[in-house]
mmCIF file of C-alpha atoms in Angstrom:
data_model
loop_
_atom_site.group_PDB
_atom_site.id
_atom_site.type_symbol
_atom_site.label_atom_id
_atom_site.label_comp_id
_atom_site.label_asym_id
_atom_site.label_seq_id
_atom_site.Cartn_x
_atom_site.Cartn_y
_atom_site.Cartn_z
ATOM 1 C CA UNK L 1283 -23.619 -17.214 15.356
ATOM 2 C CA UNK L 1284 -20.106 -15.934 14.614
ATOM 3 C CA UNK L 1285 -17.600 -17.945 16.623
ATOM 4 C CA UNK L 1286 -14.586 -15.971 15.383
ATOM 5 C CA UNK L 1287 -12.842 -13.582 17.706
ATOM 6 C CA UNK L 1288 -12.707 -9.933 16.744
ATOM 7 C CA UNK L 1289 -9.832 -8.882 14.479
ATOM 8 C CA UNK L 1290 -6.908 -7.095 16.077
ATOM 9 C CA UNK L 1291 -4.393 -4.705 14.552
ATOM 10 C CA UNK L 1292 -0.767 -4.804 15.624
ATOM 11 C CA UNK L 1293 2.664 -3.697 14.485
ATOM 12 C CA UNK L 1294 4.139 -6.148 12.005
ATOM 13 C CA UNK L 1295 7.418 -7.977 12.579
ATOM 14 C CA UNK L 1296 9.947 -9.583 10.238
ATOM 15 C CA UNK L 1297 8.120 -12.878 10.851
ATOM 16 C CA UNK L 1298 5.137 -11.410 8.971
ATOM 17 C CA UNK L 1299 7.146 -10.872 5.778
ATOM 18 C CA UNK L 1300 5.315 -13.459 3.675
ATOM 19 C CA UNK L 1301 1.766 -12.159 4.209
ATOM 20 C CA UNK L 1302 3.077 -8.605 3.886
ATOM 21 C CA UNK L 1303 4.615 -9.439 0.498
ATOM 22 C CA UNK L 1304 1.361 -11.023 -0.681
ATOM 23 C CA UNK L 1305 -0.648 -8.040 0.519
ATOM 24 C CA UNK L 1306 1.661 -5.416 -1.026
ATOM 25 C CA UNK L 1307 1.234 -7.215 -4.348
ATOM 26 C CA UNK L 1308 -2.544 -7.047 -3.949
ATOM 27 C CA UNK L 1309 -2.345 -3.345 -3.087
ATOM 28 C CA UNK L 1310 0.003 -2.678 -6.009
ATOM 29 C CA UNK L 1311 -2.303 -4.438 -8.476
ATOM 30 C CA UNK L 1312 0.489 -6.792 -9.600
ATOM 31 C CA UNK L 1313 3.246 -4.209 -10.082
ATOM 32 C CA UNK L 1314 5.300 -5.512 -7.117
ATOM 33 C CA UNK L 1315 5.429 -9.123 -8.391
ATOM 34 C CA UNK L 1316 6.224 -7.839 -11.895
ATOM 35 C CA UNK L 1317 9.163 -5.896 -10.451
ATOM 36 C CA UNK L 1318 10.299 -8.738 -8.186
ATOM 37 C CA UNK L 1319 10.345 -11.144 -11.149
ATOM 38 C CA UNK L 1320 12.888 -8.887 -12.846
ATOM 39 C CA UNK L 1321 15.093 -8.742 -9.731
ATOM 40 C CA UNK L 1322 15.159 -12.466 -8.867
ATOM 41 C CA UNK L 1323 18.415 -14.365 -8.664
ATOM 42 C CA UNK L 1324 18.714 -17.720 -10.441
ATOM 43 C CA UNK L 1325 15.901 -20.014 -9.406
ATOM 44 C CA UNK L 1326 14.377 -17.500 -6.990
ATOM 45 C CA UNK L 1327 10.633 -16.950 -7.138
ATOM 46 C CA UNK L 1328 9.173 -13.412 -7.196
ATOM 47 C CA UNK L 1329 7.396 -13.918 -3.855
ATOM 48 C CA UNK L 1330 10.677 -15.015 -2.248
ATOM 49 C CA UNK L 1331 12.279 -11.773 -3.390
ATOM 50 C CA UNK L 1332 9.330 -9.806 -2.013
ATOM 51 C CA UNK L 1333 9.582 -11.593 1.328
ATOM 52 C CA UNK L 1334 13.272 -10.654 1.559
ATOM 53 C CA UNK L 1335 12.392 -7.018 0.946
ATOM 54 C CA UNK L 1336 9.639 -7.070 3.574
ATOM 55 C CA UNK L 1337 12.106 -8.432 6.153
ATOM 56 C CA UNK L 1338 14.349 -5.383 5.838
ATOM 57 C CA UNK L 1339 14.198 -3.063 8.872
ATOM 58 C CA UNK L 1340 14.477 0.034 6.646
ATOM 59 C CA UNK L 1341 12.990 1.306 3.385
ATOM 60 C CA UNK L 1342 9.441 2.119 2.415
ATOM 61 C CA UNK L 1343 8.391 -1.509 2.007
ATOM 62 C CA UNK L 1344 9.561 -2.773 5.392
ATOM 63 C CA UNK L 1345 7.749 -4.614 8.146
ATOM 64 C CA UNK L 1346 8.752 -1.667 10.364
ATOM 65 C CA UNK L 1347 6.208 0.534 8.551
ATOM 66 C CA UNK L 1348 3.368 -1.993 8.550
ATOM 67 C CA UNK L 1349 0.368 -2.700 10.718
ATOM 68 C CA UNK L 1350 -1.182 -6.138 10.353
ATOM 69 C CA UNK L 1351 -4.835 -7.034 10.918
ATOM 70 C CA UNK L 1352 -5.310 -10.587 12.125
ATOM 71 C CA UNK L 1353 -7.856 -12.870 13.684
ATOM 72 C CA UNK L 1354 -6.947 -16.042 15.576
ATOM 73 C CA UNK L 1355 -3.309 -15.514 14.487
ATOM 74 C CA UNK L 1356 -4.308 -15.484 10.809
ATOM 75 C CA UNK L 1357 -3.349 -12.395 8.757
ATOM 76 C CA UNK L 1358 -6.306 -10.616 7.192
ATOM 77 C CA UNK L 1359 -4.869 -7.367 5.831
ATOM 78 C CA UNK L 1360 -2.292 -4.662 6.307
ATOM 79 C CA UNK L 1361 -1.562 -0.979 5.959
ATOM 80 C CA UNK L 1362 1.910 0.352 5.191
ATOM 81 C CA UNK L 1363 2.458 4.008 6.106
ATOM 82 C CA UNK L 1364 5.168 6.498 7.044
ATOM 83 C CA UNK L 1365 6.096 10.172 6.922
ATOM 84 C CA UNK L 1366 7.332 11.691 3.676
ATOM 85 C CA UNK L 1367 9.699 14.423 4.806
ATOM 86 C CA UNK L 1368 11.586 14.983 1.553
ATOM 87 C CA UNK L 1369 10.860 14.465 -2.121
ATOM 88 C CA UNK L 1370 12.020 11.157 -3.609
ATOM 89 C CA UNK L 1371 15.438 11.446 -5.182
ATOM 90 C CA UNK L 1372 14.421 9.289 -8.133
ATOM 91 C CA UNK L 1373 13.530 11.058 -11.355
ATOM 92 C CA UNK L 1374 10.286 9.477 -12.601
ATOM 93 C CA UNK L 1375 11.736 9.536 -16.132
ATOM 94 C CA UNK L 1376 14.542 7.189 -15.012
ATOM 95 C CA UNK L 1377 12.295 4.595 -13.340
ATOM 96 C CA UNK L 1378 10.550 1.551 -14.814
ATOM 97 C CA UNK L 1379 7.458 3.024 -16.440
ATOM 98 C CA UNK L 1380 4.853 1.448 -14.086
ATOM 99 C CA UNK L 1381 6.462 3.254 -11.116
ATOM 100 C CA UNK L 1382 6.710 6.684 -12.724
ATOM 101 C CA UNK L 1383 3.222 8.033 -11.897
ATOM 102 C CA UNK L 1384 3.535 6.955 -8.259
ATOM 103 C CA UNK L 1385 6.892 8.663 -7.753
ATOM 104 C CA UNK L 1386 5.667 11.798 -9.515
ATOM 105 C CA UNK L 1387 2.686 11.995 -7.148
ATOM 106 C CA UNK L 1388 4.841 11.123 -4.139
ATOM 107 C CA UNK L 1389 6.790 14.307 -4.831
ATOM 108 C CA UNK L 1390 3.515 16.164 -4.197
ATOM 109 C CA UNK L 1391 3.035 14.338 -0.882
ATOM 110 C CA UNK L 1392 6.011 15.814 0.963
ATOM 111 C CA UNK L 1393 5.030 16.837 4.473
ATOM 112 C CA UNK L 1394 2.229 14.260 4.737
ATOM 113 C CA UNK L 1395 1.865 10.880 6.374
ATOM 114 C CA UNK L 1396 1.852 8.599 3.334
ATOM 115 C CA UNK L 1397 -0.269 5.461 3.129
ATOM 116 C CA UNK L 1398 1.902 3.488 0.731
ATOM 117 C CA UNK L 1399 -0.396 0.467 0.653
ATOM 118 C CA UNK L 1400 -3.602 -0.846 2.161
ATOM 119 C CA UNK L 1401 -4.856 -4.319 1.309
ATOM 120 C CA UNK L 1402 -7.128 -7.025 2.655
ATOM 121 C CA UNK L 1403 -7.079 -10.629 1.489
ATOM 122 C CA UNK L 1404 -10.022 -11.413 -0.853
ATOM 123 C CA UNK L 1405 -11.852 -13.721 1.563
ATOM 124 C CA UNK L 1406 -11.710 -11.113 4.337
ATOM 125 C CA UNK L 1407 -13.239 -8.110 2.594
ATOM 126 C CA UNK L 1408 -16.490 -6.273 3.319
ATOM 127 C CA UNK L 1409 -15.974 -6.656 7.063
ATOM 128 C CA UNK L 1410 -14.792 -3.130 7.826
ATOM 129 C CA UNK L 1411 -11.108 -4.065 7.937
ATOM 130 C CA UNK L 1412 -10.082 -1.452 5.367
ATOM 131 C CA UNK L 1413 -11.684 1.270 7.469
ATOM 132 C CA UNK L 1414 -10.020 -0.016 10.647
ATOM 133 C CA UNK L 1415 -6.602 -0.177 9.017
ATOM 134 C CA UNK L 1416 -7.014 3.293 7.547
ATOM 135 C CA UNK L 1417 -8.044 4.664 10.947
ATOM 136 C CA UNK L 1418 -4.962 3.029 12.496
ATOM 137 C CA UNK L 1419 -2.710 4.714 9.937
ATOM 138 C CA UNK L 1420 -4.361 8.056 10.689
ATOM 139 C CA UNK L 1421 -3.759 7.495 14.400
ATOM 140 C CA UNK L 1422 -0.052 6.942 13.637
ATOM 141 C CA UNK L 1423 -0.061 10.149 11.608
ATOM 142 C CA UNK L 1424 -1.446 12.114 14.561
ATOM 143 C CA UNK L 1425 1.033 10.494 16.950
ATOM 144 C CA UNK L 1426 3.808 11.651 14.623
ATOM 145 C CA UNK L 1427 2.406 15.200 14.437
ATOM 146 C CA UNK L 1428 1.381 14.999 10.793
ATOM 147 C CA UNK L 1429 -1.401 17.337 9.743
ATOM 148 C CA UNK L 1430 -2.356 15.452 6.575
ATOM 149 C CA UNK L 1431 -2.475 11.902 5.229
ATOM 150 C CA UNK L 1432 -1.935 11.092 1.557
ATOM 151 C CA UNK L 1433 -2.739 7.987 -0.439
ATOM 152 C CA UNK L 1434 -2.499 6.943 -4.075
ATOM 153 C CA UNK L 1435 -5.036 4.752 -5.844
ATOM 154 C CA UNK L 1436 -5.885 3.699 -9.361
ATOM 155 C CA UNK L 1437 -8.923 5.635 -10.523
ATOM 156 C CA UNK L 1438 -10.359 2.368 -11.878
ATOM 157 C CA UNK L 1439 -10.283 0.825 -8.402
ATOM 158 C CA UNK L 1440 -13.670 2.291 -7.621
ATOM 159 C CA UNK L 1441 -14.180 0.344 -4.370
ATOM 160 C CA UNK L 1442 -10.961 1.757 -2.899
ATOM 161 C CA UNK L 1443 -11.698 5.273 -4.158
ATOM 162 C CA UNK L 1444 -15.135 5.084 -2.545
ATOM 163 C CA UNK L 1445 -13.601 3.913 0.756
ATOM 164 C CA UNK L 1446 -11.110 6.791 0.863
ATOM 165 C CA UNK L 1447 -13.685 9.412 -0.139
ATOM 166 C CA UNK L 1448 -16.027 8.147 2.566
ATOM 167 C CA UNK L 1449 -13.256 8.746 5.096
ATOM 168 C CA UNK L 1450 -12.640 12.326 4.020
ATOM 169 C CA UNK L 1451 -9.882 11.984 1.419
ATOM 170 C CA UNK L 1452 -10.096 14.545 -1.374
ATOM 171 C CA UNK L 1453 -8.629 14.628 -4.854
ATOM 172 C CA UNK L 1454 -5.307 16.491 -4.999
ATOM 173 C CA UNK L 1455 -3.660 15.451 -8.287
ATOM 174 C CA UNK L 1456 -3.400 12.663 -10.838
ATOM 175 C CA UNK L 1457 -0.868 11.130 -13.201
ATOM 176 C CA UNK L 1458 -1.452 8.857 -16.195
ATOM 177 C CA UNK L 1459 -0.832 5.136 -15.868
ATOM 178 C CA UNK L 1460 2.263 4.070 -17.804
ATOM 179 C CA UNK L 1461 2.753 0.553 -19.142
ATOM 180 C CA UNK L 1462 1.043 -1.248 -16.285
ATOM 181 C CA UNK L 1463 1.800 -4.980 -16.611
ATOM 182 C CA UNK L 1464 -1.630 -6.233 -15.489
ATOM 183 C CA UNK L 1465 -5.213 -5.850 -16.606
ATOM 184 C CA UNK L 1466 -7.386 -3.814 -16.280
ATOM 185 C CA UNK L 1467 -4.952 -1.034 -15.480
ATOM 186 C CA UNK L 1468 -3.264 -0.547 -18.857
ATOM 187 C CA UNK L 1469 -4.781 2.934 -19.095
ATOM 188 C CA UNK L 1470 -6.395 5.487 -16.794
ATOM 189 C CA UNK L 1471 -5.067 7.603 -13.962
ATOM 190 C CA UNK L 1472 -3.361 7.170 -10.622
ATOM 191 C CA UNK L 1473 -5.045 9.518 -8.146
ATOM 192 C CA UNK L 1474 -3.426 11.312 -5.219
ATOM 193 C CA UNK L 1475 -5.939 11.814 -2.401
ATOM 194 C CA UNK L 1476 -5.221 13.845 0.721
ATOM 195 C CA UNK L 1477 -7.035 14.174 4.044
ATOM 196 C CA UNK L 1478 -6.315 17.042 6.429
ATOM 197 C CA UNK L 1479 -6.243 15.965 10.050
#
């Protein structure tokens, strides 16, 4: 008999910055911690830098854009989503190479509700949390009058691709992976998937 309470999904707060930083690194397949390591001040750890970023009230990676799944006050997963109203100002050619395909595809996502990241901690997977978080992001999209939701995913992440396809997301574009710092994503494609609401 399962004695756990059912998971709940709520808006994140600045107090959730540490689990959000861990989850964004999971969703980003190690790119966030690679980037944070390059930005750290003397003696600062990459996760500490990520936590500081998550505490900001503005910016794409902010607690203000996150929904957190939890059970018994323990974080299980999160989804980070927001409207993309204008194309990113960054030129992909001027960015660190691992970010370039994502920014290039983000330019094709203008006018959509963008799911920047969706992640569930390893011990909490295969319980339907990814589907619940995705549905919550889609509800936010509808509440904000968006008519489409976009998401990016590594083509090699077959479990995530299968999840998004099952929920009606269709291939829209792709961009080649560039100098990813972690295995097994040295090569392959980043996919842009879009669902019309």
